[in-house]
Amino acid sequence: GQNIDQPTEMTATEGAIVQINCTYQTSGFNGLFWYQQHAGEAPTFLSYNVLDGLEEKGRFSSFLSRSKGYSYLLLKELQMKDSASYLCAAYSGSARQLTFGSGTQLTVLP
Amino acid sequence: ETGVTQTPRHLVMGMTNKKSLKCEQHLGHNAMYWYKQSAKKPLELMFVYSLEERVENNSVPSRFSPECPNSSHLFLHLHTLQPEDSALYLCASSQGHPPGNSPLHFGNGTRLTVT
């Protein structure tokens, strides 16, 4: 089966650091995607983790622990424009299936 | 520019109407997808086309009918919809299916309201 959990909402302050967690139970797990979706816009690709560890891309980093079925997206030096929904999605190679979480709505306050 | 264009952006239709959603991708990808996005729910995969052939149809009601005339265009034909079909319909494309290592590129979606 496939199951993804992430918090529904988070709030943080401009300039701060926020960590958005995602846990998954995915048979035949291959990798974990993160997407950003601003209101009324297309989801856009942020990262894809296949191996354990942290991958950094500028202010955004993504971490994966395959043994724990756990990932997080770390956003540093938060800006107002980072207010968006963040979707995690787990890919199963055996099921040939990409399963999305419900998304975490992040609000950045001044 | 996302590279994936959807029209219309908004659509209001009655339950007896027939309408179509259109998607066009300019990325040279060979797989295209329709997803349904409802508030507070995960993205639901509806249809997948790979190399213009339908490869997945996730138990979607027959009132939704996809069409993929070529690798750049995808349509979703709608008829006799129900109010619970109101949602954001997202089109996406990828290079290769399944999108194991290739991220999906999404359009901005069509906000559909069924009255």
GROMACS .gro file of C-alpha atoms in nm:
model
  225
    1GLY     CA    1   0.000   0.000   0.000
    2GLN     CA    2   0.091   0.364  -0.024
    3ASN     CA    3   0.041   0.623   0.251
    4ILE     CA    4   0.187   0.972   0.290
    5ASP     CA    5   0.153   1.199   0.595
    6GLN     CA    6   0.251   1.562   0.627
    7PRO     CA    7   0.120   1.843   0.851
    8THR     CA    8  -0.172   2.039   0.713
    9GLU     CA    9  -0.052   2.384   0.809
   10MET     CA   10   0.258   2.559   0.942
   11THR     CA   11   0.337   2.919   1.026
   12ALA     CA   12   0.680   3.080   1.049
   13THR     CA   13   0.837   3.424   1.059
   14GLU     CA   14   1.025   3.598   0.782
   15GLY     CA   15   1.399   3.529   0.811
   16ALA     CA   16   1.350   3.215   1.019
   17ILE     CA   17   1.407   2.846   0.937
   18VAL     CA   18   1.122   2.598   0.898
   19GLN     CA   19   1.123   2.221   0.858
   20ILE     CA   20   0.833   2.047   0.686
   21ASN     CA   21   0.816   1.676   0.763
   22CYS     CA   22   0.681   1.395   0.550
   23THR     CA   23   0.645   1.030   0.647
   24TYR     CA   24   0.564   0.760   0.398
   25GLN     CA   25   0.473   0.394   0.386
   26THR     CA   26   0.542   0.293   0.030
   27SER     CA   27   0.592  -0.058  -0.101
   28GLY     CA   28   0.882  -0.075  -0.343
   29PHE     CA   29   0.995   0.277  -0.253
   30ASN     CA   30   1.235   0.440  -0.500
   31GLY     CA   31   1.249   0.808  -0.413
   32LEU     CA   32   1.078   1.113  -0.265
   33PHE     CA   33   0.978   1.431  -0.450
   34TRP     CA   34   0.903   1.775  -0.308
   35TYR     CA   35   0.693   2.028  -0.498
   36GLN     CA   36   0.595   2.388  -0.420
   37GLN     CA   37   0.253   2.519  -0.516
   38HIS     CA   38   0.151   2.883  -0.483
   39ALA     CA   39  -0.221   2.953  -0.467
   40GLY     CA   40  -0.377   2.935  -0.811
   41GLU     CA   41  -0.056   2.819  -0.974
   42ALA     CA   42   0.110   2.500  -1.095
   43PRO     CA   43   0.306   2.279  -0.857
   44THR     CA   44   0.676   2.325  -0.934
   45PHE     CA   45   0.951   2.072  -0.873
   46LEU     CA   46   1.187   2.141  -0.584
   47SER     CA   47   1.384   1.822  -0.519
   48TYR     CA   48   1.408   1.446  -0.559
   49ASN     CA   49   1.587   1.229  -0.303
   50VAL     CA   50   1.679   0.870  -0.374
   51LEU     CA   51   1.968   0.817  -0.133
   52ASP     CA   52   1.978   0.879   0.242
   53GLY     CA   53   2.106   1.216   0.351
   54LEU     CA   54   2.070   1.585   0.296
   55GLU     CA   55   2.072   1.758  -0.042
   56GLU     CA   56   2.107   2.133  -0.048
   57LYS     CA   57   1.985   2.372  -0.318
   58GLY     CA   58   2.034   2.729  -0.210
   59ARG     CA   59   1.790   2.819   0.069
   60PHE     CA   60   1.608   2.487   0.032
   61SER     CA   61   1.738   2.149   0.148
   62SER     CA   62   1.572   1.808   0.145
   63PHE     CA   63   1.654   1.510   0.364
   64LEU     CA   64   1.568   1.143   0.330
   65SER     CA   65   1.590   0.847   0.565
   66ARG     CA   66   1.484   0.533   0.381
   67SER     CA   67   1.503   0.314   0.691
   68LYS     CA   68   1.265   0.544   0.881
   69GLY     CA   69   1.032   0.625   0.591
   70TYR     CA   70   1.091   0.991   0.661
   71SER     CA   71   1.180   1.304   0.471
   72TYR     CA   72   1.187   1.672   0.543
   73LEU     CA   73   1.214   1.994   0.349
   74LEU     CA   74   1.419   2.265   0.519
   75LEU     CA   75   1.365   2.627   0.421
   76LYS     CA   76   1.617   2.882   0.545
   77GLU     CA   77   1.604   3.263   0.554
   78LEU     CA   78   1.232   3.253   0.492
   79GLN     CA   79   1.082   3.512   0.261
   80MET     CA   80   0.722   3.618   0.218
   81LYS     CA   81   0.719   3.458  -0.127
   82ASP     CA   82   0.782   3.119   0.036
   83SER     CA   83   0.419   3.119   0.154
   84ALA     CA   84   0.279   2.827  -0.045
   85SER     CA   85   0.168   2.466  -0.020
   86TYR     CA   86   0.449   2.210  -0.014
   87LEU     CA   87   0.368   1.866  -0.150
   88CYS     CA   88   0.569   1.554  -0.089
   89ALA     CA   89   0.528   1.256  -0.318
   90ALA     CA   90   0.673   0.907  -0.290
   91TYR     CA   91   0.756   0.702  -0.596
   92SER     CA   92   0.722   0.322  -0.597
   93GLY     CA   93   0.914   0.155  -0.874
   94SER     CA   94   0.747  -0.182  -0.825
   95ALA     CA   95   0.397  -0.031  -0.836
   96ARG     CA   96   0.503   0.225  -1.098
   97GLN     CA   97   0.310   0.475  -0.893
   98LEU     CA   98   0.364   0.826  -0.761
   99THR     CA   99   0.161   0.899  -0.446
  100PHE     CA  100   0.115   1.254  -0.320
  101GLY     CA  101   0.056   1.380   0.031
  102SER     CA  102  -0.220   1.632   0.100
  103GLY     CA  103   0.027   1.919   0.114
  104THR     CA  104   0.149   2.149   0.393
  105GLN     CA  105   0.027   2.507   0.371
  106LEU     CA  106   0.310   2.730   0.492
  107THR     CA  107   0.235   3.088   0.590
  108VAL     CA  108   0.529   3.324   0.635
  109LEU     CA  109   0.452   3.621   0.860
  110PRO     CA  110   0.638   3.953   0.857
  111GLU     CA  111   0.658   3.006  -1.803
  112THR     CA  112   0.585   2.652  -1.695
  113GLY     CA  113   0.604   2.494  -2.040
  114VAL     CA  114   0.263   2.335  -1.984
  115THR     CA  115  -0.038   2.548  -2.078
  116GLN     CA  116  -0.395   2.472  -1.977
  117THR     CA  117  -0.715   2.635  -2.097
  118PRO     CA  118  -0.952   2.754  -1.975
  119ARG     CA  119  -0.826   2.867  -1.635
  120HIS     CA  120  -1.178   2.875  -1.494
  121LEU     CA  121  -1.491   2.689  -1.604
  122VAL     CA  122  -1.843   2.689  -1.465
  123MET     CA  123  -2.078   2.433  -1.611
  124GLY     CA  124  -2.416   2.285  -1.541
  125MET     CA  125  -2.466   1.916  -1.489
  126THR     CA  126  -2.608   1.869  -1.837
  127ASN     CA  127  -2.335   2.057  -2.023
  128LYS     CA  128  -2.052   1.917  -2.232
  129LYS     CA  129  -1.716   2.092  -2.216
  130SER     CA  130  -1.350   2.012  -2.280
  131LEU     CA  131  -1.029   2.101  -2.100
  132LYS     CA  132  -0.718   2.150  -2.309
  133CYS     CA  133  -0.352   2.101  -2.224
  134GLU     CA  134  -0.045   2.168  -2.436
  135GLN     CA  135   0.317   2.101  -2.343
  136HIS     CA  136   0.616   2.267  -2.509
  137LEU     CA  137   0.886   2.061  -2.337
  138GLY     CA  138   0.925   1.774  -2.581
  139HIS     CA  139   0.805   1.524  -2.320
  140ASN     CA  140   0.652   1.191  -2.417
  141ALA     CA  141   0.412   1.134  -2.125
  142MET     CA  142   0.111   1.341  -2.020
  143TYR     CA  143  -0.117   1.319  -1.719
  144TRP     CA  144  -0.448   1.441  -1.581
  145TYR     CA  145  -0.472   1.494  -1.204
  146LYS     CA  146  -0.763   1.607  -0.989
  147GLN     CA  147  -0.685   1.833  -0.693
  148SER     CA  148  -0.955   1.885  -0.428
  149ALA     CA  149  -0.915   2.101  -0.119
  150LYS     CA  150  -0.719   1.934   0.162
  151LYS     CA  151  -0.682   1.613  -0.041
  152PRO     CA  152  -0.384   1.457  -0.218
  153LEU     CA  153  -0.349   1.489  -0.590
  154GLU     CA  154  -0.547   1.209  -0.755
  155LEU     CA  155  -0.411   1.060  -1.075
  156MET     CA  156  -0.685   1.022  -1.335
  157PHE     CA  157  -0.522   0.928  -1.665
  158VAL     CA  158  -0.176   0.875  -1.809
  159TYR     CA  159  -0.072   0.879  -2.173
  160SER     CA  160   0.271   0.757  -2.274
  161LEU     CA  161   0.374   0.792  -2.637
  162GLU     CA  162   0.012   0.887  -2.710
  163GLU     CA  163  -0.120   0.560  -2.574
  164ARG     CA  164  -0.335   0.551  -2.262
  165VAL     CA  165  -0.146   0.346  -2.007
  166GLU     CA  166  -0.341   0.418  -1.690
  167ASN     CA  167  -0.704   0.483  -1.611
  168ASN     CA  168  -0.757   0.495  -1.237
  169SER     CA  169  -1.123   0.394  -1.209
  170VAL     CA  170  -1.237   0.733  -1.325
  171PRO     CA  171  -1.612   0.767  -1.401
  172SER     CA  172  -1.700   0.754  -1.769
  173ARG     CA  173  -1.829   1.111  -1.756
  174PHE     CA  174  -1.458   1.201  -1.790
  175SER     CA  175  -1.312   1.109  -2.127
  176PRO     CA  176  -0.947   1.181  -2.216
  177GLU     CA  177  -0.802   1.228  -2.562
  178CYS     CA  178  -0.438   1.253  -2.667
  179PRO     CA  179  -0.410   1.332  -3.039
  180ASN     CA  180  -0.030   1.376  -3.028
  181SER     CA  181   0.249   1.393  -2.773
  182SER     CA  182   0.203   1.766  -2.717
  183HIS     CA  183  -0.171   1.786  -2.666
  184LEU     CA  184  -0.409   1.638  -2.415
  185PHE     CA  185  -0.781   1.692  -2.370
  186LEU     CA  186  -1.030   1.603  -2.101
  187HIS     CA  187  -1.388   1.587  -2.227
  188LEU     CA  188  -1.654   1.640  -1.964
  189HIS     CA  189  -2.023   1.552  -1.977
  190THR     CA  190  -2.306   1.516  -1.725
  191LEU     CA  191  -2.078   1.601  -1.435
  192GLN     CA  192  -2.179   1.604  -1.070
  193PRO     CA  193  -2.124   1.885  -0.815
  194GLU     CA  194  -1.863   1.668  -0.639
  195ASP     CA  195  -1.653   1.687  -0.957
  196SER     CA  196  -1.583   2.053  -0.879
  197ALA     CA  197  -1.206   2.075  -0.830
  198LEU     CA  198  -0.881   2.195  -0.982
  199TYR     CA  199  -0.782   1.978  -1.278
  200LEU     CA  200  -0.409   1.972  -1.340
  201CYS     CA  201  -0.230   1.856  -1.650
  202ALA     CA  202   0.131   1.744  -1.626
  203SER     CA  203   0.402   1.606  -1.850
  204SER     CA  204   0.726   1.416  -1.799
  205GLN     CA  205   1.007   1.267  -1.999
  206GLY     CA  206   0.931   0.899  -1.970
  207HIS     CA  207   0.668   0.709  -1.780
  208PRO     CA  208   0.656   0.615  -1.504
  209PRO     CA  209   0.812   0.936  -1.371
  210GLY     CA  210   1.062   0.755  -1.156
  211ASN     CA  211   1.348   0.996  -1.187
  212SER     CA  212   1.193   1.254  -1.412
  213PRO     CA  213   0.990   1.521  -1.232
  214LEU     CA  214   0.642   1.612  -1.344
  215HIS     CA  215   0.591   1.954  -1.499
  216PHE     CA  216   0.246   2.087  -1.421
  217GLY     CA  217   0.018   2.340  -1.584
  218ASN     CA  218  -0.164   2.605  -1.381
  219GLY     CA  219  -0.481   2.400  -1.387
  220THR     CA  220  -0.846   2.456  -1.472
  221ARG     CA  221  -1.068   2.550  -1.178
  222LEU     CA  222  -1.393   2.366  -1.253
  223THR     CA  223  -1.722   2.444  -1.080
  224VAL     CA  224  -2.023   2.224  -1.150
  225THR     CA  225  -2.355   2.384  -1.062
   0.00000   0.00000   0.00000
